[in-house]
Coordinates of C-alpha atoms in Angstrom, one line a residue:
X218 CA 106.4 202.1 35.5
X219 CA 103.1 200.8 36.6
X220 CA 101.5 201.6 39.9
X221 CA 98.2 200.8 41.5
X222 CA 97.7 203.3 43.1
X223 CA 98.2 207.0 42.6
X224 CA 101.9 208.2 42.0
X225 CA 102.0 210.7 44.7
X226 CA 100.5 208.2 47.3
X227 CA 102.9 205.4 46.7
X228 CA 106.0 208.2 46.6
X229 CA 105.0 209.0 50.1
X230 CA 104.6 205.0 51.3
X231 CA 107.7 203.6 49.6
X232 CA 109.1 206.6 51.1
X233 CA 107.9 205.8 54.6
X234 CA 109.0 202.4 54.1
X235 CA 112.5 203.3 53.8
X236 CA 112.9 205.6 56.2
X237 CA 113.1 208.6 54.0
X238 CA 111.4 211.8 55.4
X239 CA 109.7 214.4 52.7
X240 CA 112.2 216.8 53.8
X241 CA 114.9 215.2 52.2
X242 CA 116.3 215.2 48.8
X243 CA 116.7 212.1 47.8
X244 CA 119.4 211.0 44.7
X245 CA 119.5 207.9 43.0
X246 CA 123.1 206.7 42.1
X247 CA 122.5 203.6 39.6
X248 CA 125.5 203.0 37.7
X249 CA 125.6 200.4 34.9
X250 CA 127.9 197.5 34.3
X251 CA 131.2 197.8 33.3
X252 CA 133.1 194.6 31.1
X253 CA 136.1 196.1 31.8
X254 CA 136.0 195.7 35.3
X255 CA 135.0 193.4 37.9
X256 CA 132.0 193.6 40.4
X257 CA 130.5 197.2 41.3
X258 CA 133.5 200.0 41.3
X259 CA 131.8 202.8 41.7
X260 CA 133.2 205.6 39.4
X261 CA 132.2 208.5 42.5
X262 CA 132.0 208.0 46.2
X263 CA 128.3 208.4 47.7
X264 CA 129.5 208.4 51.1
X265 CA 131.9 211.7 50.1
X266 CA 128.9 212.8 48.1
X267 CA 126.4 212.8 51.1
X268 CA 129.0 214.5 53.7
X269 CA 129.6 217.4 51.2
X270 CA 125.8 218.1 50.5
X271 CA 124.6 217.9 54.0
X272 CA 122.1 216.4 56.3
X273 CA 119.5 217.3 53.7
X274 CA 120.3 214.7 51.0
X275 CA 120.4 211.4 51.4
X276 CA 122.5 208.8 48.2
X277 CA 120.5 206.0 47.0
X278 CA 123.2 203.7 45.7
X279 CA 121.6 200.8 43.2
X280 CA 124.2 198.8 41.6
X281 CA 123.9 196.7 38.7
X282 CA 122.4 193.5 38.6
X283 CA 125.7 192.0 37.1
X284 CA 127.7 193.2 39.8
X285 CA 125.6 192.8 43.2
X286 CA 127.2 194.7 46.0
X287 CA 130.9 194.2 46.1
X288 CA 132.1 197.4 48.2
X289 CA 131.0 198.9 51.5
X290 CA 127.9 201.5 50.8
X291 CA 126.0 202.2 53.5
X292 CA 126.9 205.5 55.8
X293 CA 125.7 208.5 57.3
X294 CA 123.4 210.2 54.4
X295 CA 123.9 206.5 52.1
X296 CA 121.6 204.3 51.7
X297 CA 122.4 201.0 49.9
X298 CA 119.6 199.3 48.0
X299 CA 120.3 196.7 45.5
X300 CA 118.6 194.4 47.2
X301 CA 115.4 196.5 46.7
X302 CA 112.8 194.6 44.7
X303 CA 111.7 197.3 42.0
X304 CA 114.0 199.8 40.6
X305 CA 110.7 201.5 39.3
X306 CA 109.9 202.4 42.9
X307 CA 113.5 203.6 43.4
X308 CA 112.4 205.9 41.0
X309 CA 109.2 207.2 41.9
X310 CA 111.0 207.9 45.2
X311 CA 114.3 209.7 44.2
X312 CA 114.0 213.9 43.6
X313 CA 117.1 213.0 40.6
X314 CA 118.9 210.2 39.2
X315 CA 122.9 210.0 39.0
X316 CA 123.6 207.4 36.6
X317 CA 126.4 206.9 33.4
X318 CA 125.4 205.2 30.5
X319 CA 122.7 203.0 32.1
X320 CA 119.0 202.6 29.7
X321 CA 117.9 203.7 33.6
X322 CA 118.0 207.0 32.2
X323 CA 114.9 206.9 29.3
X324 CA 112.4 204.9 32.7
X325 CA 113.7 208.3 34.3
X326 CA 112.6 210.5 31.6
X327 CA 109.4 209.9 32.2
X328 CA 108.9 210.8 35.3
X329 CA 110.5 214.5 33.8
X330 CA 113.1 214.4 36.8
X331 CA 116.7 215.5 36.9
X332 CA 118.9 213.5 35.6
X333 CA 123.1 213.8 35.8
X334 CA 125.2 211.9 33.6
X335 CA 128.4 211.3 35.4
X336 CA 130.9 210.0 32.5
X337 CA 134.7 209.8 33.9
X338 CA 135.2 206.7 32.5
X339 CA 134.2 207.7 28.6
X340 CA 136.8 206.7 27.2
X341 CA 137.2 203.4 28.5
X342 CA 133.8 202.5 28.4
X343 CA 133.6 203.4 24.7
X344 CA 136.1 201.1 23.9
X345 CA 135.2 197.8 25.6
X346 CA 131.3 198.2 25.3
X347 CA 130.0 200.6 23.0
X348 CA 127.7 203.4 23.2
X349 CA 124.5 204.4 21.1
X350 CA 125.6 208.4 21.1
X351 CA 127.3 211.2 22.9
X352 CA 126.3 212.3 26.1
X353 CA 128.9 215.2 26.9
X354 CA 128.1 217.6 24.3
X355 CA 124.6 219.4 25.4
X356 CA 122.8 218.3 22.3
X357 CA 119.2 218.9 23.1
X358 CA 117.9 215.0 22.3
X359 CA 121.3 213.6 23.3
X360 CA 122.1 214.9 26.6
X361 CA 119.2 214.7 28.9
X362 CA 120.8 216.9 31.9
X363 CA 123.9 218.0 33.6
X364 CA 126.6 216.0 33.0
X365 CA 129.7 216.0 35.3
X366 CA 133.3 213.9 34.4
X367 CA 134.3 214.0 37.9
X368 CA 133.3 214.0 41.4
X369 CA 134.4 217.3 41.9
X370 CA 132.4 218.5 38.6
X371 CA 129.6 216.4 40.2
X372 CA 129.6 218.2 43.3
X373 CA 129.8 221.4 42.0
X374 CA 126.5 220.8 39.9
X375 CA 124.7 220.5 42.7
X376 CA 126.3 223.5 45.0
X377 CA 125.4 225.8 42.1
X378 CA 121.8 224.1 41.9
X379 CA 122.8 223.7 38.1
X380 CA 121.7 220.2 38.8
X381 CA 117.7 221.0 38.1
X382 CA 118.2 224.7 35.9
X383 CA 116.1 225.8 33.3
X384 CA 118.9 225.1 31.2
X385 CA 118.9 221.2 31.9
X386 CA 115.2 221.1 32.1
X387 CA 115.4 222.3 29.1
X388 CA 117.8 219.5 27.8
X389 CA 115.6 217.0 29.5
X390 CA 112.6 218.1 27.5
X391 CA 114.0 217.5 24.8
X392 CA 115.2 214.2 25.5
X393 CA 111.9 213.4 26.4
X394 CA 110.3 214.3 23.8
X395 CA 112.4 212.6 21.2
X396 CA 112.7 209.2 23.2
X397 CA 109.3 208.6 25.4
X398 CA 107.1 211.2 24.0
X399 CA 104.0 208.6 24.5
X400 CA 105.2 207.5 27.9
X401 CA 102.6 209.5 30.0
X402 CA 100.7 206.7 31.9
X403 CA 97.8 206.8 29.2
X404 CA 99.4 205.7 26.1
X405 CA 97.5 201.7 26.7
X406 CA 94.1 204.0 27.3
X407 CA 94.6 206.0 24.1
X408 CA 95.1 202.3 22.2
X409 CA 91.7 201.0 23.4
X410 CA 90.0 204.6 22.7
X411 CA 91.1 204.3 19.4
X412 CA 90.9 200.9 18.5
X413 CA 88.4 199.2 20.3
X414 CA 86.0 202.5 20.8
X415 CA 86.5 204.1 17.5
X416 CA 87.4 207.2 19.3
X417 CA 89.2 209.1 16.5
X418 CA 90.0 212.4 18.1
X419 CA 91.2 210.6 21.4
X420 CA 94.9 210.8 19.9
X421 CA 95.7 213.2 22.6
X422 CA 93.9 212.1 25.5
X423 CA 95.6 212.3 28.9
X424 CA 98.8 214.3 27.8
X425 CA 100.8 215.9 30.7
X426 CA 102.4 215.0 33.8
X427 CA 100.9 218.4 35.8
X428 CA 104.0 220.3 36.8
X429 CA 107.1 220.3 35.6
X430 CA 110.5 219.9 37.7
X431 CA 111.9 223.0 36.5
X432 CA 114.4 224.5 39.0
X433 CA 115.1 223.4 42.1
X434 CA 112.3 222.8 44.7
X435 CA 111.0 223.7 47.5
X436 CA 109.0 221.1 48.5
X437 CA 108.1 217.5 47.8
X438 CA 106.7 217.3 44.0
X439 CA 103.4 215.5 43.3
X440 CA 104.4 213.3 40.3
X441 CA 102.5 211.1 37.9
X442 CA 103.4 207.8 37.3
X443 CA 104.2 206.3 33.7
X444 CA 102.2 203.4 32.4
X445 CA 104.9 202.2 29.7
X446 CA 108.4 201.5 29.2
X447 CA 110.5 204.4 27.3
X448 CA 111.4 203.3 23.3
X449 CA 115.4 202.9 23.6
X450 CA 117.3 204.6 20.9
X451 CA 118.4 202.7 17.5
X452 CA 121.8 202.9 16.8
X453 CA 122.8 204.0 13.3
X454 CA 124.8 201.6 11.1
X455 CA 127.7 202.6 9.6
X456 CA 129.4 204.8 11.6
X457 CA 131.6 205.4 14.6
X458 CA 130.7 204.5 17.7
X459 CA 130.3 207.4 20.2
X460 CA 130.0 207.9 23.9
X461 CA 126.7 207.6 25.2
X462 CA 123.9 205.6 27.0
X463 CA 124.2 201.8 26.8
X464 CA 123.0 198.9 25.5
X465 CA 123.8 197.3 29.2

């Protein structure tokens, strides 16, 4: 996720830009394709999502470059943008990500946000498509937040502010730090320090992000931007294949 310009200042213009006040929380729903069905068929309804969490929240619905927008999405507290330009910025922009088995979910990690796996379609999914590993047990390094199997689980995550715990902050450090833990806008600065400047002991220059998003918040964080795409995971041959992110 390269930026120009400092992370916190291009949140608040992209922000600006679509209409999104800092007083909102703002949610990212960005499903991935689906070969067992046709166009976008979104597996939760953002427009139910938005009504039950209140004027506060506002649904970012991003669908899948395979499927383009095939269903009604925009409403009061929905925002449809899959015609945006950058899903980077969609990023930078969103307070948490709501997303299934998308590779979305590593870009995310970076920015050390909330992210909720909602899976109610495991089952089929794993059978037409595949999956690198299992997303529903808790693993820390597999499951890098909440997860939810339906909307009503979904919902409930965020009433209960389970969304952004310590305990899935916790899972999402560790996801983190097994699949981007290089990702941290300074990992093409550390190559030229030690490559081209001979700087030996710069292996650990520019670690961090600042805060961390811990529990809920309070007020609009100020996040760093990363300079790098996350490393996706390899899956392991032989074996069964198991539910989990994507290779879509």
């Amino acid at each position: 996720m390269a930026l120009g310009c400092h992370a916190s200042r291009c949140r608040r213009a992209i922000r600006r830009e679509l209409s999104l006040g800092p007083d909102r929380t703002v949610l990212l729903y960005a499903p991935t394709h689906r070969d067992h069905g046709k166009g976008l068929v979104p597996h939760l309804d953002p427009r139910r999502l938005a009504r039950e969490l209140g004027p506060r929240y506002v649904v970012l619905v991003r669908a899948h470059r395979l499927d383009g927008r095939s269903i009604p999405l925009d409403g009061a507290g929905v925002m449809d943008v899959t015609g945006h330009p950058s899903v980077e910025e969609l990023c930078l922009v969103s307070d948490a990500l709501i997303t299934d088995y998308s590779s979305l979910m590593f870009d995310c990690a970076c920015l050390d946000r909330p992210i909720i796996s909602h899976v109610p379609d495991r089952e089929a999914y794993r059978a037409s498509r595949g999956t690198y590993f299992d997303l529903l047990p808790g693993r820390h390094g597999d499951t890098p937040g909440a997860v939810s199997t339906t909307e009503d689980e979904l919902l409930e995550l965020f009433r209960t502010g389970e969304w952004c715990s310590a305990r899935t902050a916790g899972l999402r450090a560790a996801f983190r730090e097994r699949f981007c833990p290089y990702d941290d806008g300074h990992a093409a600065e550390r190559v030229v320090r030690r490559l081209f400047l001979g700087d030996s002991d710069g292996d650990g220059y520019g670690y961090g992000y600042g805060d961390s998003y811990g529990d809920c918040r309070d007020s609009e964080p100020d996040r760093t931007a990363t300079g790098a795409r996350p490393m996706s995971p390899v899956r392991e041959r032989p074996g069964p294949v198991t539910p989990g992110p994507s290779r879509g």
